Short mmCIF file of C-alpha atoms in Angstrom, two decimals:
data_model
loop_
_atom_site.label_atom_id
_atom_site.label_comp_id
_atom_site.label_asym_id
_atom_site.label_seq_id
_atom_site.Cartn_x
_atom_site.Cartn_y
_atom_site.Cartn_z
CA UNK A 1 79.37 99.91 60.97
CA UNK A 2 78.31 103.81 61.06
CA UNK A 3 74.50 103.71 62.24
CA UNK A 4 74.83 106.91 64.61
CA UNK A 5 77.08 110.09 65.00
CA UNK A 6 77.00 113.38 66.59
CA UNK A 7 76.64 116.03 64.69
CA UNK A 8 76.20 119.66 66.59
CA UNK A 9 78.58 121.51 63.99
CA UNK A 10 77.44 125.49 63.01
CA UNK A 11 76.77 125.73 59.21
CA UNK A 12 79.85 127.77 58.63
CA UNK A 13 82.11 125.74 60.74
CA UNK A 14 81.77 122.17 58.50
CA UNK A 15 83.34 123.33 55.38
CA UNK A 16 86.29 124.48 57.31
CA UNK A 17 86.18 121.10 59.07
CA UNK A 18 86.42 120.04 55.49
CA UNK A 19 89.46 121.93 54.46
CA UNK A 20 87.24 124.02 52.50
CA UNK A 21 89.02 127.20 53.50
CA UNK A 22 89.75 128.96 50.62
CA UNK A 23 87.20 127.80 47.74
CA UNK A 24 83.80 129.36 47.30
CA UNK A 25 81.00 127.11 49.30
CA UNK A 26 77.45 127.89 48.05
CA UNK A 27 74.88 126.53 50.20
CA UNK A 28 72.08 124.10 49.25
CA UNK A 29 69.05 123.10 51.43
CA UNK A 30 70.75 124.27 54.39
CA UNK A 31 67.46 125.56 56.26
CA UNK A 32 66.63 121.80 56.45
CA UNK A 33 69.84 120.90 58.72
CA UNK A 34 69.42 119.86 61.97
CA UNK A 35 72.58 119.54 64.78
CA UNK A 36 72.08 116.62 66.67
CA UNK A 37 73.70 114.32 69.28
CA UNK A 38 71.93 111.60 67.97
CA UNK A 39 71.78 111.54 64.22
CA UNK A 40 70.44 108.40 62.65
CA UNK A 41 69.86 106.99 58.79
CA UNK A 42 66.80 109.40 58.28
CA UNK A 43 67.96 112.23 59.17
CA UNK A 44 69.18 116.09 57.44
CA UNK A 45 72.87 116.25 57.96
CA UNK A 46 75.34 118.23 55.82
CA UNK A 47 77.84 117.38 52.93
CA UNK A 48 80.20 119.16 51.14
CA UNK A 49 80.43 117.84 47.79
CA UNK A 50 81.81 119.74 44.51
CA UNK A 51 79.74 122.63 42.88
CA UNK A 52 80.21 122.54 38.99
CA UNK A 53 77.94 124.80 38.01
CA UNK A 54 79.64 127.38 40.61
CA UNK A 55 83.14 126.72 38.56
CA UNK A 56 81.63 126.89 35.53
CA UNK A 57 80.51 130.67 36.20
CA UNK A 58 84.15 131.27 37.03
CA UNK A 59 83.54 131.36 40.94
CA UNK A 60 86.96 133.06 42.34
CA UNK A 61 89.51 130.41 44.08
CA UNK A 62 89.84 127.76 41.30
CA UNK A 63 86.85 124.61 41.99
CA UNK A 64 84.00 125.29 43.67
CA UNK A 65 82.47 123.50 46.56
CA UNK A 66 79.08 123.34 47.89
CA UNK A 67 77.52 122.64 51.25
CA UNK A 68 74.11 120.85 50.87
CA UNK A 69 71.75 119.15 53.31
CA UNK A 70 70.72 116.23 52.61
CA UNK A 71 69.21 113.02 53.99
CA UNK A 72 71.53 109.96 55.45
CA UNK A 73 70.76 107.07 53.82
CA UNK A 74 70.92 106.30 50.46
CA UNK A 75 68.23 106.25 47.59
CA UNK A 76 70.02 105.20 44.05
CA UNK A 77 68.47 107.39 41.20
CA UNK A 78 67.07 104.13 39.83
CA UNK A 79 64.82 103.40 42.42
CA UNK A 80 61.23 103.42 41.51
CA UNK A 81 59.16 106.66 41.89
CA UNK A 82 56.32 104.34 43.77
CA UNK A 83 58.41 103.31 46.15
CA UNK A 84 58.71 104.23 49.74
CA UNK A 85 62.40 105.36 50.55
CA UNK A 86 63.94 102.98 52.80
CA UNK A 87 66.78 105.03 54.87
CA UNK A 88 68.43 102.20 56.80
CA UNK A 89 68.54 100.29 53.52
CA UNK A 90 72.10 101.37 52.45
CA UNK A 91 73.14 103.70 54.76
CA UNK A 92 76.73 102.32 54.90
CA UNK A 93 78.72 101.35 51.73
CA UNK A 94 82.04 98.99 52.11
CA UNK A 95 84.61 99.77 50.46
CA UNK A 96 85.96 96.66 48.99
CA UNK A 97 82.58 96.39 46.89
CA UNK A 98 82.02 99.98 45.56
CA UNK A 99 83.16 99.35 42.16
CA UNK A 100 80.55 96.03 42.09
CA UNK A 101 77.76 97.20 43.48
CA UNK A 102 75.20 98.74 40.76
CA UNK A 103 74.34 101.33 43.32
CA UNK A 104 77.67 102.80 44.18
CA UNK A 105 79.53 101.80 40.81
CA UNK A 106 78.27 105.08 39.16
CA UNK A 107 78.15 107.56 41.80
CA UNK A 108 82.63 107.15 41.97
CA UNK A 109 83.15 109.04 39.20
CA UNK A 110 81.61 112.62 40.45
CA UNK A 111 79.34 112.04 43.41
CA UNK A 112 81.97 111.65 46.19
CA UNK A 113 81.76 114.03 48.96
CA UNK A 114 82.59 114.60 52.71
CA UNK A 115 80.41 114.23 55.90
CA UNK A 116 81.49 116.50 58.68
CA UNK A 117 80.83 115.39 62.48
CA UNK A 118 81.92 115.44 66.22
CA UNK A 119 81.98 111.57 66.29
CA UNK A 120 79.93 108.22 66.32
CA UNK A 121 78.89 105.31 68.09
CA UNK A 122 79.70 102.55 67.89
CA UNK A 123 78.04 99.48 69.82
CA UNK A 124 80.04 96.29 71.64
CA UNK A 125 78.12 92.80 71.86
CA UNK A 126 78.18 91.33 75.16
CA UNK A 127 75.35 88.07 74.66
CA UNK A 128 72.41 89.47 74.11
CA UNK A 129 73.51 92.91 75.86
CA UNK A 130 75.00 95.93 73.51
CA UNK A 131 76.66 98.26 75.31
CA UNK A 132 77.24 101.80 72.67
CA UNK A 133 80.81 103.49 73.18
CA UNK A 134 81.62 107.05 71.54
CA UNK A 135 84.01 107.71 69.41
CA UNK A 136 85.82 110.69 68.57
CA UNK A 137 89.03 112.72 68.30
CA UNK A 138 91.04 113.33 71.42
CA UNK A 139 91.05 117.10 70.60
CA UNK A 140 87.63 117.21 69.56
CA UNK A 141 88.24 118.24 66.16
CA UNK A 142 85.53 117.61 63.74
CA UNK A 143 85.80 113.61 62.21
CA UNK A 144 85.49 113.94 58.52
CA UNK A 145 84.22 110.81 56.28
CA UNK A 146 84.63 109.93 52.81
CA UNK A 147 80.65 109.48 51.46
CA UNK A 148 78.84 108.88 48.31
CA UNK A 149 75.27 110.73 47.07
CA UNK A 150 72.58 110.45 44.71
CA UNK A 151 69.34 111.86 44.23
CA UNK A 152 65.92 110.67 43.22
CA UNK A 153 62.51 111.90 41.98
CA UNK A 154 59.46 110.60 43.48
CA UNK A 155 56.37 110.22 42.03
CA UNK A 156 55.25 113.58 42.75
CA UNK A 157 58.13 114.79 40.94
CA UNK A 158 60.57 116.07 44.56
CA UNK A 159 64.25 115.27 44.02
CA UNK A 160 65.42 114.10 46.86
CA UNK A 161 69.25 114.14 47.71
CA UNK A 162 70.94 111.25 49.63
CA UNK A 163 73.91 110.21 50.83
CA UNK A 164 75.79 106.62 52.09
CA UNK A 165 78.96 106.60 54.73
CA UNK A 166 82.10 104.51 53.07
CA UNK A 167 83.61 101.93 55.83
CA UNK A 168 86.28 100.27 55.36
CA UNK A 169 88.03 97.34 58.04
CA UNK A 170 88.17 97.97 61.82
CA UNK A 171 91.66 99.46 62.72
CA UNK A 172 93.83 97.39 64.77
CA UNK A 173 92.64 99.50 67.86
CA UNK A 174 89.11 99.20 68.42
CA UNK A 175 88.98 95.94 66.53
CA UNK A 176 88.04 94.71 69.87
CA UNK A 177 84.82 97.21 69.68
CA UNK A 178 83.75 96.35 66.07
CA UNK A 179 84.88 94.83 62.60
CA UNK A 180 84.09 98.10 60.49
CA UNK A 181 84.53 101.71 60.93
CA UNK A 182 84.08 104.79 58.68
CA UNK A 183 87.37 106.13 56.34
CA UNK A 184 87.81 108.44 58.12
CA UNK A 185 90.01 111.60 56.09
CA UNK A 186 92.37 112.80 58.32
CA UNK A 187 94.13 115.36 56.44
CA UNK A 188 93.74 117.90 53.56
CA UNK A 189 95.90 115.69 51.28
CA UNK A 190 92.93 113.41 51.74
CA UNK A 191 90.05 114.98 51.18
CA UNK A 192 91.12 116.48 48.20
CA UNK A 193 92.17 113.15 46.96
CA UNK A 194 88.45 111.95 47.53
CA UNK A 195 87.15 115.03 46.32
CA UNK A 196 88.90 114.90 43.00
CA UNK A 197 87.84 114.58 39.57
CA UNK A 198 90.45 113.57 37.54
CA UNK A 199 91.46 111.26 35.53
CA UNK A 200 94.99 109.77 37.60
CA UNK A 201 93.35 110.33 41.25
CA UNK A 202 93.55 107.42 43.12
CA UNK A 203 90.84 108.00 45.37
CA UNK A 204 91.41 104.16 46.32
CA UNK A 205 94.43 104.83 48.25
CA UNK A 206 92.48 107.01 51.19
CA UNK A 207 89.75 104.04 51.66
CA UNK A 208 91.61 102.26 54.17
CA UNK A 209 91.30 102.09 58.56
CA UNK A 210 92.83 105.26 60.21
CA UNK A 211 95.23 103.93 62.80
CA UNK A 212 96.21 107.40 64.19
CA UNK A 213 96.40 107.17 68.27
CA UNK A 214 94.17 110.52 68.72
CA UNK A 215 90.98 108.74 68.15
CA UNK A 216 89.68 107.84 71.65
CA UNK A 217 86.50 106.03 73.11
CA UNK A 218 84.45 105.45 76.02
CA UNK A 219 81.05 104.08 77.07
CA UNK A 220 77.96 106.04 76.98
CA UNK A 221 74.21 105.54 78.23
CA UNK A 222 72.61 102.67 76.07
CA UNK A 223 69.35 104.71 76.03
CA UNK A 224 71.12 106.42 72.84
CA UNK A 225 69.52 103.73 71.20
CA UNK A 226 66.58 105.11 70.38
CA UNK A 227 66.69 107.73 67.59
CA UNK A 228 64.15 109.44 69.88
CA UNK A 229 67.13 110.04 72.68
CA UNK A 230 68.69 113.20 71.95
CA UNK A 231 70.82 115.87 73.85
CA UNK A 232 74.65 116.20 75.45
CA UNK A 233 73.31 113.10 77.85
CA UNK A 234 74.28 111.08 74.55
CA UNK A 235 78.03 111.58 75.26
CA UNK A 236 78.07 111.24 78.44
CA UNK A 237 80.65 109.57 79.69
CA UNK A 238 78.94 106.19 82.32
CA UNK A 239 81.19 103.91 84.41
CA UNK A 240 80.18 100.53 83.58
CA UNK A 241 79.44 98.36 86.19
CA UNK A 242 82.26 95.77 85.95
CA UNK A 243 83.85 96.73 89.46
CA UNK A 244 80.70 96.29 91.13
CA UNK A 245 79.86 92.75 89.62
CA UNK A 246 83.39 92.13 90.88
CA UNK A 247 82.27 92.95 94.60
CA UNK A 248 79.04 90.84 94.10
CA UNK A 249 81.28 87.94 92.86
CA UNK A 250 83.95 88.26 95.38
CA UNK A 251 80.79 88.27 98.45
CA UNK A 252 79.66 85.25 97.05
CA UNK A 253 82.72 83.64 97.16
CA UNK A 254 83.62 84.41 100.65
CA UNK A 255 80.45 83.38 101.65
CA UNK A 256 80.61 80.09 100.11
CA UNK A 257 84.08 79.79 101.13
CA UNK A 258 82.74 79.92 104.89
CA UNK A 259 80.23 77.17 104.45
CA UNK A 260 82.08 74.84 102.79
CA UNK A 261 85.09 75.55 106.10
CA UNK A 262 85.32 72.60 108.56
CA UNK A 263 83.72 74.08 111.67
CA UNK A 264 86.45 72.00 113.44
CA UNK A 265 89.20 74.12 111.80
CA UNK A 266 88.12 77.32 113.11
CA UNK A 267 89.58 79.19 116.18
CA UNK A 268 86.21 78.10 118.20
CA UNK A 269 86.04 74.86 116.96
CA UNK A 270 89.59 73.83 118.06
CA UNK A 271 89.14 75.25 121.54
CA UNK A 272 85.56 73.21 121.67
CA UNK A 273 87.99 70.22 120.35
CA UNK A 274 90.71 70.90 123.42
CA UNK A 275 88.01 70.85 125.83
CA UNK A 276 88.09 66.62 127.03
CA UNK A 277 92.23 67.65 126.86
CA UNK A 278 91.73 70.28 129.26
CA UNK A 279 89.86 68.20 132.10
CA UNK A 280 92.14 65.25 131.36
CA UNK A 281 95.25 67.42 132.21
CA UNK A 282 93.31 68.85 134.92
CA UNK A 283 92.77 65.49 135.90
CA UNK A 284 96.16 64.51 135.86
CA UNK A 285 97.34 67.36 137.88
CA UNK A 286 94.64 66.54 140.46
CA UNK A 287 96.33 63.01 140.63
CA UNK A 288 99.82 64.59 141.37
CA UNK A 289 97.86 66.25 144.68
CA UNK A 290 96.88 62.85 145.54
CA UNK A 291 93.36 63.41 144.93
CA UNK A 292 91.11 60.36 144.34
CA UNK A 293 88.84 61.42 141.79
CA UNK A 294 89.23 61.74 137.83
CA UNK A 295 87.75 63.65 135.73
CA UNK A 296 84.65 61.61 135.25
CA UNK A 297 83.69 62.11 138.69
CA UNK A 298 84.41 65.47 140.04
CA UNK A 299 80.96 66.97 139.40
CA UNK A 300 79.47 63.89 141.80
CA UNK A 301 82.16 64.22 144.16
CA UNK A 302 82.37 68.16 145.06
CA UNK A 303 78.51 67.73 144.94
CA UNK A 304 78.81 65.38 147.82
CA UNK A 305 81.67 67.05 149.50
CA UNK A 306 79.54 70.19 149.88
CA UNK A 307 76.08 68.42 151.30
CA UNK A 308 78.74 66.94 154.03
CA UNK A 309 80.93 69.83 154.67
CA UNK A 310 77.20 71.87 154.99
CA UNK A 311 76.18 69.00 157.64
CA UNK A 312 79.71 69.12 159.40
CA UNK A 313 79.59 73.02 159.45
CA UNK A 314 76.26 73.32 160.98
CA UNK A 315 76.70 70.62 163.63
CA UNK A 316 80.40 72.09 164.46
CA UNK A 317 79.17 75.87 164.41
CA UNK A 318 76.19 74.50 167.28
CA UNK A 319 78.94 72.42 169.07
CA UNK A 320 81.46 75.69 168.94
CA UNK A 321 78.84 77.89 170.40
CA UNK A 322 77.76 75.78 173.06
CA UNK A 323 81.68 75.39 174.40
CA UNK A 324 81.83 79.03 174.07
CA UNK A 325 79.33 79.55 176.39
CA UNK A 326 80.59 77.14 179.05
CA UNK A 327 84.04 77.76 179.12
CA UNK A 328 83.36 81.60 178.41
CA UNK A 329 86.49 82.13 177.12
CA UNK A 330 88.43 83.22 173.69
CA UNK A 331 89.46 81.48 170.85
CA UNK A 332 92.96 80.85 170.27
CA UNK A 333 94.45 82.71 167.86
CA UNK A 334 95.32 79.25 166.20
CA UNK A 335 91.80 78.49 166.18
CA UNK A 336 90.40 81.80 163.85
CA UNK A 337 88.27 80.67 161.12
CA UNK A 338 90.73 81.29 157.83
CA UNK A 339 88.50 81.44 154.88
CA UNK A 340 89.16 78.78 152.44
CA UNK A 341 89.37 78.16 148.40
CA UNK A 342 86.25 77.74 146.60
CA UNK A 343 84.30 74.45 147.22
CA UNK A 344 83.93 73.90 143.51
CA UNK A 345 87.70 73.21 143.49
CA UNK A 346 87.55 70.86 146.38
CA UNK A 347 89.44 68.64 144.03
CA UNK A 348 92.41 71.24 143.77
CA UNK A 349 92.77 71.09 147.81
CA UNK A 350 95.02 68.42 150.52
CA UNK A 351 92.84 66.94 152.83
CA UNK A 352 91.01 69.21 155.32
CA UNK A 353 92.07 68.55 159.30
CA UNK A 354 88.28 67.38 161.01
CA UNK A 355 89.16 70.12 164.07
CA UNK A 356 89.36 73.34 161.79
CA UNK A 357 86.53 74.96 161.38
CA UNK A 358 85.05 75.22 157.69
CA UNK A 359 84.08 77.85 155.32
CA UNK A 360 80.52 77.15 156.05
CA UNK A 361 81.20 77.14 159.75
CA UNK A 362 82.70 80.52 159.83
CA UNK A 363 79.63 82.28 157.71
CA UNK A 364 77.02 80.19 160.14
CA UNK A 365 78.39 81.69 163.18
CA UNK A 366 77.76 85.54 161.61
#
């Protein structure tokens, strides 16, 4: 239900917000009013309730009307003078009980009157989290509510005025928010129905959820909790954080998403899984060049194939030099050192004539 609403409204501006135009509005108490963004049971807000006594001097304009401060939260006359006014007490009033309750039952007749403000708040339960959303009009007209007041005499003899906020059922709209809201009067039609004195008004028919699409909502900082918070930071509009927990969530997932993968199934995995596949084929192709060895054995082969092609090449390259410098004559052109493949492919290669001189042979003689 109501518990908080803005109410930064001048003086002169909430009897218009009434529909007050036109009648006479005598002020009460006013120099106890206090705007705020954060009004709470407890505090001096502004009514406009009927003035008798100002139509029964014949005040121009037909009825008078008068616009008196007084405290939210209400104190029935029968209260006892000891007592210590509780504000939160009966701050609210539903309307399906008023004519049952001993504390509203009397005040229908001729203590209804209007409450004038920019909007409320209204909280949303999330577990143990509440996260407060404003509400207001989309044009930012003033949100008028149908109330009820009473005053009271303590034991040092001040009268003290008070008022209670009717609610009625949640409209089909922010049902999702909360199951109450204010009635809230959207019209002239309505407020003078509530206002009304006689006899054949049916001030029952306004009590009911306003399901108009201009009323409009959003999140605001939950430090508007405290009465204590006060200032435009109330209504300002905060982004709640339900994209971000989305991120979180999503991060989470991928990452557990990556350790529960098979290792095996992953682009490195299958070429780690290809590799015996590879040096069998390799194998196989060797066989096809008539090459002995499989893949088993290559390492141990073309390690031995190099300690005797590095023997060979040294003796031939002493051998070479020695008929060199006998004969004292060129080499054939048949006979120039061609530089072969890699020795780590040894496997790769035909066999090697004995009379041709080797890789090793040719970088021994320079």
């Amino acid at each position: 239900m109501c518990g908080r609403a803005r109410c930064t409204l001048r003086a002169d501006d909430i009897p218009r917000a009434c529909h007050r135009n036109t009648a006479s509005v005598r002020s009460v108490n006013m120099d106890r009013y206090r705007p705020s963004y954060n009004a709470s049971p407890g505090s001096n807000l502004a009514v406009v309730r009927r003035d008798d006594a100002a139509s029964g001097a014949g005040a121009s304009g037909g009825d008078g009307y008068a616009i008196h401060c007084m405290k939210w939260g209400l104190i029935p006359s029968f209260t006892k003078k000891s007592e210590k006014p509780d504000f939160y007490k009966m701050f609210n009033a539903r309307s399906e009980s008023l004519s049952e309750k001993a504390s509203f039952r009397g005040l229908i007749p001729r203590s209804r009157c209007l409450v004038a403000v920019e909007g409320f708040y209204e909280w949303k339960k999330d577990g143990s989290k509440k996260q407060p959303y404003y509400i207001h009009f989309k044009d930012g007209r003033p949100l008028v509510f149908a109330a009820l007041y009473d005053s009271w005499q303590n034991s040092e003899g001040e009268i003290l005025y008070t008022f209670t906020i009717v609610t009625t059922a949640a409209s089909s709209a922010i049902q999702w928010l909360h199951d109450r809201m204010p009635v809230i009067l959207g019209d002239k039609e309505a407020t003078d129905t509530w206002l009304s004195v006689s006899s054949n008004s049916k001030f029952d028919t306004v009590l009911k959820p306003y399901e108009q699409s201009d009323l409009v909502w959003y999140p605001v900082t939950p430090a508007m909790g405290k009465p204590s918070f006060d200032g435009p930071e109330c209504i300002k509009e905060i982004h709640l954080k339900v994209e971000e927990k989305g991120t979180i969530l999503k991060f989470f997932s991928r990452k557990e998403f990556k350790e529960e993968s098979n290792p095996e199934e992953s682009t490195h995995g299958k070429s780690l899984k290809l590799e015996p596949k590879s040096v069998k084929e390799e194998s196989e192709s060797e066989e096809k060049l008539e090459t002995p060895c499989s893949s088993k054995t290559v390492d141990c082969d073309l390690k031995s194939e190099l300690e005797t092609f590095s023997h060979e090449g040294e003796t031939k390259c002493k051998t070479k030099r020695d008929h060199e410098e006998l004969v004292g004559s060129k080499l054939k052109t048949d006979e120039i050192v061609k530089p072969r493949a890699s020795p780590a492919k040894k496997a790769n290669l035909k066999s090697v004539d004995d009379k041709q001189p080797t890789l090793l042979s040719y970088f021994g003689k320079k």
